[in-house]
């Protein structure tokens, strides 16, 4: 859970960036480019999700 407004805004900014990058990939109409962008974004999210050490003391509960 976000602990403060600044952290929450950071989460929203990350989500907005993700959407803008995928929209940019769709402008060409090339589905391979869109799939590549989605794959790249998935790896970026997973890096944050599975970071060491975990964000909470109890791990990922």
Short mmCIF file of N, CA, C and O in Angstrom, two decimals:
data_model
loop_
_atom_site.label_atom_id
_atom_site.label_comp_id
_atom_site.label_asym_id
_atom_site.label_seq_id
_atom_site.Cartn_x
_atom_site.Cartn_y
_atom_site.Cartn_z
N UNK A 1 0.84 -1.19 0.00
CA UNK A 1 0.00 0.00 0.00
C UNK A 1 0.89 1.25 0.00
O UNK A 1 1.89 1.28 0.69
N UNK A 2 0.49 2.24 -0.73
CA UNK A 2 1.25 3.49 -0.72
C UNK A 2 1.26 4.11 0.66
O UNK A 2 0.27 4.07 1.38
N UNK A 3 2.40 4.65 1.03
CA UNK A 3 2.51 5.25 2.35
C UNK A 3 2.24 6.74 2.33
O UNK A 3 1.94 7.32 3.37
N UNK A 4 2.35 7.36 1.19
CA UNK A 4 2.09 8.80 1.12
C UNK A 4 1.72 9.20 -0.31
O UNK A 4 1.81 8.41 -1.23
N UNK A 5 1.33 10.44 -0.44
CA UNK A 5 0.85 10.93 -1.75
C UNK A 5 1.96 10.90 -2.80
O UNK A 5 1.72 10.55 -3.96
N UNK A 6 3.19 11.22 -2.41
CA UNK A 6 4.29 11.23 -3.37
C UNK A 6 4.52 9.82 -3.92
O UNK A 6 4.72 9.64 -5.12
N UNK A 7 4.51 8.81 -3.06
CA UNK A 7 4.69 7.44 -3.51
C UNK A 7 3.54 7.01 -4.42
O UNK A 7 3.75 6.38 -5.45
N UNK A 8 2.32 7.37 -4.06
CA UNK A 8 1.15 7.04 -4.87
C UNK A 8 1.25 7.70 -6.24
O UNK A 8 0.98 7.06 -7.26
N UNK A 9 1.68 8.96 -6.28
CA UNK A 9 1.86 9.65 -7.56
C UNK A 9 2.92 8.96 -8.41
O UNK A 9 2.81 8.90 -9.63
N UNK A 10 3.95 8.41 -7.76
CA UNK A 10 4.97 7.66 -8.49
C UNK A 10 4.39 6.44 -9.17
O UNK A 10 4.73 6.11 -10.31
N UNK A 11 3.50 5.73 -8.47
CA UNK A 11 2.84 4.56 -9.06
C UNK A 11 1.99 4.98 -10.26
O UNK A 11 2.00 4.31 -11.30
N UNK A 12 1.25 6.07 -10.11
CA UNK A 12 0.41 6.54 -11.22
C UNK A 12 1.27 6.98 -12.41
O UNK A 12 0.92 6.71 -13.56
N UNK A 13 2.39 7.62 -12.14
CA UNK A 13 3.29 8.05 -13.22
C UNK A 13 3.83 6.83 -13.96
O UNK A 13 3.90 6.83 -15.20
N UNK A 14 4.21 5.79 -13.24
CA UNK A 14 4.68 4.56 -13.88
C UNK A 14 3.61 3.96 -14.78
O UNK A 14 3.89 3.52 -15.90
N UNK A 15 2.37 3.95 -14.32
CA UNK A 15 1.28 3.39 -15.11
C UNK A 15 1.01 4.24 -16.35
O UNK A 15 0.79 3.71 -17.44
N UNK A 16 1.06 5.55 -16.21
CA UNK A 16 0.85 6.44 -17.34
C UNK A 16 1.96 6.27 -18.38
O UNK A 16 1.69 6.21 -19.59
N UNK A 17 3.19 6.13 -17.94
CA UNK A 17 4.31 5.90 -18.84
C UNK A 17 4.12 4.60 -19.60
O UNK A 17 4.35 4.53 -20.82
N UNK A 18 3.70 3.57 -18.91
CA UNK A 18 3.45 2.27 -19.54
C UNK A 18 2.42 2.40 -20.65
O UNK A 18 2.64 1.93 -21.77
N UNK A 19 1.32 3.07 -20.38
CA UNK A 19 0.25 3.24 -21.37
C UNK A 19 0.75 4.07 -22.56
O UNK A 19 0.50 3.72 -23.72
N UNK A 20 1.47 5.15 -22.30
CA UNK A 20 1.97 5.99 -23.39
C UNK A 20 2.93 5.22 -24.29
O UNK A 20 2.88 5.37 -25.52
N UNK A 21 3.79 4.40 -23.71
CA UNK A 21 4.74 3.63 -24.51
C UNK A 21 4.01 2.61 -25.40
O UNK A 21 4.39 2.41 -26.56
N UNK A 22 3.00 1.98 -24.87
CA UNK A 22 2.24 1.01 -25.66
C UNK A 22 1.44 1.72 -26.75
O UNK A 22 1.37 1.25 -27.89
N UNK A 23 0.87 2.87 -26.43
CA UNK A 23 0.15 3.65 -27.45
C UNK A 23 1.09 4.04 -28.59
O UNK A 23 0.72 3.96 -29.77
N UNK A 24 2.31 4.43 -28.26
CA UNK A 24 3.29 4.81 -29.28
C UNK A 24 3.60 3.62 -30.19
O UNK A 24 3.72 3.76 -31.40
N UNK A 25 3.70 2.43 -29.61
CA UNK A 25 3.97 1.23 -30.40
C UNK A 25 2.80 0.90 -31.33
O UNK A 25 3.01 0.35 -32.41
N UNK A 26 1.57 1.24 -30.94
CA UNK A 26 0.42 0.92 -31.77
C UNK A 26 0.25 1.88 -32.95
O UNK A 26 -0.49 1.57 -33.88
N UNK A 27 0.91 3.02 -32.92
CA UNK A 27 0.75 4.02 -33.98
C UNK A 27 1.18 3.49 -35.34
O UNK A 27 0.65 3.92 -36.36
N UNK A 28 2.12 2.57 -35.37
CA UNK A 28 2.59 2.04 -36.65
C UNK A 28 1.65 0.98 -37.20
O UNK A 28 1.70 0.67 -38.39
N UNK A 29 0.81 0.41 -36.35
CA UNK A 29 -0.09 -0.65 -36.78
C UNK A 29 0.62 -2.00 -36.88
O UNK A 29 0.02 -2.98 -37.29
N UNK A 30 1.88 -2.04 -36.48
CA UNK A 30 2.68 -3.27 -36.54
C UNK A 30 2.48 -4.06 -35.25
O UNK A 30 2.99 -3.68 -34.19
N UNK A 31 1.73 -5.15 -35.34
CA UNK A 31 1.42 -5.93 -34.14
C UNK A 31 2.66 -6.57 -33.53
O UNK A 31 2.73 -6.77 -32.33
N UNK A 32 3.68 -6.85 -34.34
CA UNK A 32 4.92 -7.39 -33.78
C UNK A 32 5.59 -6.35 -32.88
O UNK A 32 6.15 -6.69 -31.84
N UNK A 33 5.54 -5.08 -33.29
CA UNK A 33 6.11 -4.02 -32.47
C UNK A 33 5.33 -3.86 -31.16
O UNK A 33 5.92 -3.64 -30.10
N UNK A 34 4.02 -3.99 -31.24
CA UNK A 34 3.18 -3.89 -30.04
C UNK A 34 3.49 -5.05 -29.09
O UNK A 34 3.66 -4.85 -27.89
N UNK A 35 3.60 -6.25 -29.64
CA UNK A 35 3.91 -7.42 -28.81
C UNK A 35 5.29 -7.28 -28.17
O UNK A 35 5.48 -7.63 -27.01
N UNK A 36 6.24 -6.75 -28.92
CA UNK A 36 7.59 -6.55 -28.37
C UNK A 36 7.56 -5.53 -27.24
O UNK A 36 8.22 -5.71 -26.21
N UNK A 37 6.80 -4.46 -27.41
CA UNK A 37 6.68 -3.43 -26.37
C UNK A 37 6.01 -4.00 -25.12
O UNK A 37 6.44 -3.75 -24.00
N UNK A 38 4.95 -4.79 -25.32
CA UNK A 38 4.28 -5.42 -24.18
C UNK A 38 5.22 -6.36 -23.44
O UNK A 38 5.24 -6.38 -22.19
N UNK A 39 6.00 -7.12 -24.16
CA UNK A 39 6.96 -8.03 -23.54
C UNK A 39 8.01 -7.25 -22.74
O UNK A 39 8.36 -7.63 -21.62
N UNK A 40 8.50 -6.16 -23.32
CA UNK A 40 9.49 -5.32 -22.64
C UNK A 40 8.91 -4.73 -21.36
O UNK A 40 9.55 -4.72 -20.31
N UNK A 41 7.66 -4.25 -21.44
CA UNK A 41 7.01 -3.66 -20.26
C UNK A 41 6.76 -4.71 -19.19
O UNK A 41 6.89 -4.45 -18.00
N UNK A 42 6.41 -5.92 -19.60
CA UNK A 42 6.18 -6.99 -18.63
C UNK A 42 7.47 -7.28 -17.86
O UNK A 42 7.44 -7.43 -16.64
N UNK A 43 8.59 -7.34 -18.56
CA UNK A 43 9.88 -7.58 -17.89
C UNK A 43 10.21 -6.45 -16.92
O UNK A 43 10.72 -6.69 -15.83
N UNK A 44 9.90 -5.20 -17.30
CA UNK A 44 10.17 -4.06 -16.42
C UNK A 44 9.34 -4.15 -15.14
O UNK A 44 9.84 -3.90 -14.05
N UNK A 45 8.07 -4.51 -15.28
CA UNK A 45 7.19 -4.64 -14.12
C UNK A 45 7.67 -5.78 -13.23
O UNK A 45 7.71 -5.65 -12.00
N UNK A 46 8.04 -6.90 -13.83
CA UNK A 46 8.50 -8.04 -13.05
C UNK A 46 9.77 -7.72 -12.28
O UNK A 46 9.94 -8.17 -11.15
N UNK A 47 10.66 -6.91 -12.86
CA UNK A 47 11.87 -6.50 -12.13
C UNK A 47 11.50 -5.76 -10.86
O UNK A 47 12.11 -5.95 -9.82
N UNK A 48 10.50 -4.89 -10.95
CA UNK A 48 10.06 -4.13 -9.77
C UNK A 48 9.35 -5.05 -8.78
O UNK A 48 9.54 -4.95 -7.58
N UNK A 49 8.52 -5.94 -9.30
CA UNK A 49 7.72 -6.82 -8.45
C UNK A 49 8.58 -7.77 -7.65
O UNK A 49 8.33 -8.01 -6.48
N UNK A 50 9.60 -8.31 -8.27
CA UNK A 50 10.42 -9.34 -7.62
C UNK A 50 11.76 -8.80 -7.14
O UNK A 50 12.71 -9.54 -7.02
N UNK A 51 11.82 -7.52 -6.86
CA UNK A 51 13.08 -6.93 -6.44
C UNK A 51 13.56 -7.49 -5.10
O UNK A 51 12.77 -7.94 -4.28
N UNK A 52 14.85 -7.46 -4.92
CA UNK A 52 15.47 -7.86 -3.66
C UNK A 52 16.13 -6.63 -3.06
O UNK A 52 16.83 -5.93 -3.76
N UNK A 53 15.99 -6.34 -1.81
CA UNK A 53 15.08 -6.99 -0.88
C UNK A 53 13.64 -6.60 -1.16
O UNK A 53 13.40 -5.56 -1.79
N UNK A 54 12.68 -7.40 -0.69
CA UNK A 54 11.27 -7.07 -0.94
C UNK A 54 10.90 -5.74 -0.27
O UNK A 54 11.57 -5.29 0.67
N UNK A 55 9.84 -5.12 -0.76
CA UNK A 55 9.40 -3.83 -0.22
C UNK A 55 8.94 -3.93 1.22
O UNK A 55 9.09 -3.01 1.99
N UNK A 56 8.35 -5.08 1.61
CA UNK A 56 7.87 -5.23 2.98
C UNK A 56 8.80 -6.13 3.75
O UNK A 56 9.57 -6.92 3.19
N UNK A 57 8.75 -6.07 5.06
CA UNK A 57 9.59 -6.89 5.92
C UNK A 57 9.19 -8.36 5.83
O UNK A 57 10.00 -9.24 6.01
N UNK A 58 7.92 -8.64 5.58
CA UNK A 58 7.41 -10.01 5.57
C UNK A 58 7.52 -10.65 4.20
O UNK A 58 6.98 -11.74 4.00
N UNK A 59 8.16 -10.03 3.26
CA UNK A 59 8.22 -10.59 1.91
C UNK A 59 7.05 -10.10 1.10
O UNK A 59 6.60 -8.98 1.25
N UNK A 60 6.48 -10.96 0.29
CA UNK A 60 5.43 -10.56 -0.62
C UNK A 60 4.09 -11.10 -0.15
O UNK A 60 3.51 -11.97 -0.76
N UNK A 61 3.60 -10.60 0.93
CA UNK A 61 2.30 -11.02 1.44
C UNK A 61 1.24 -10.04 1.04
O UNK A 61 1.43 -8.91 0.86
#
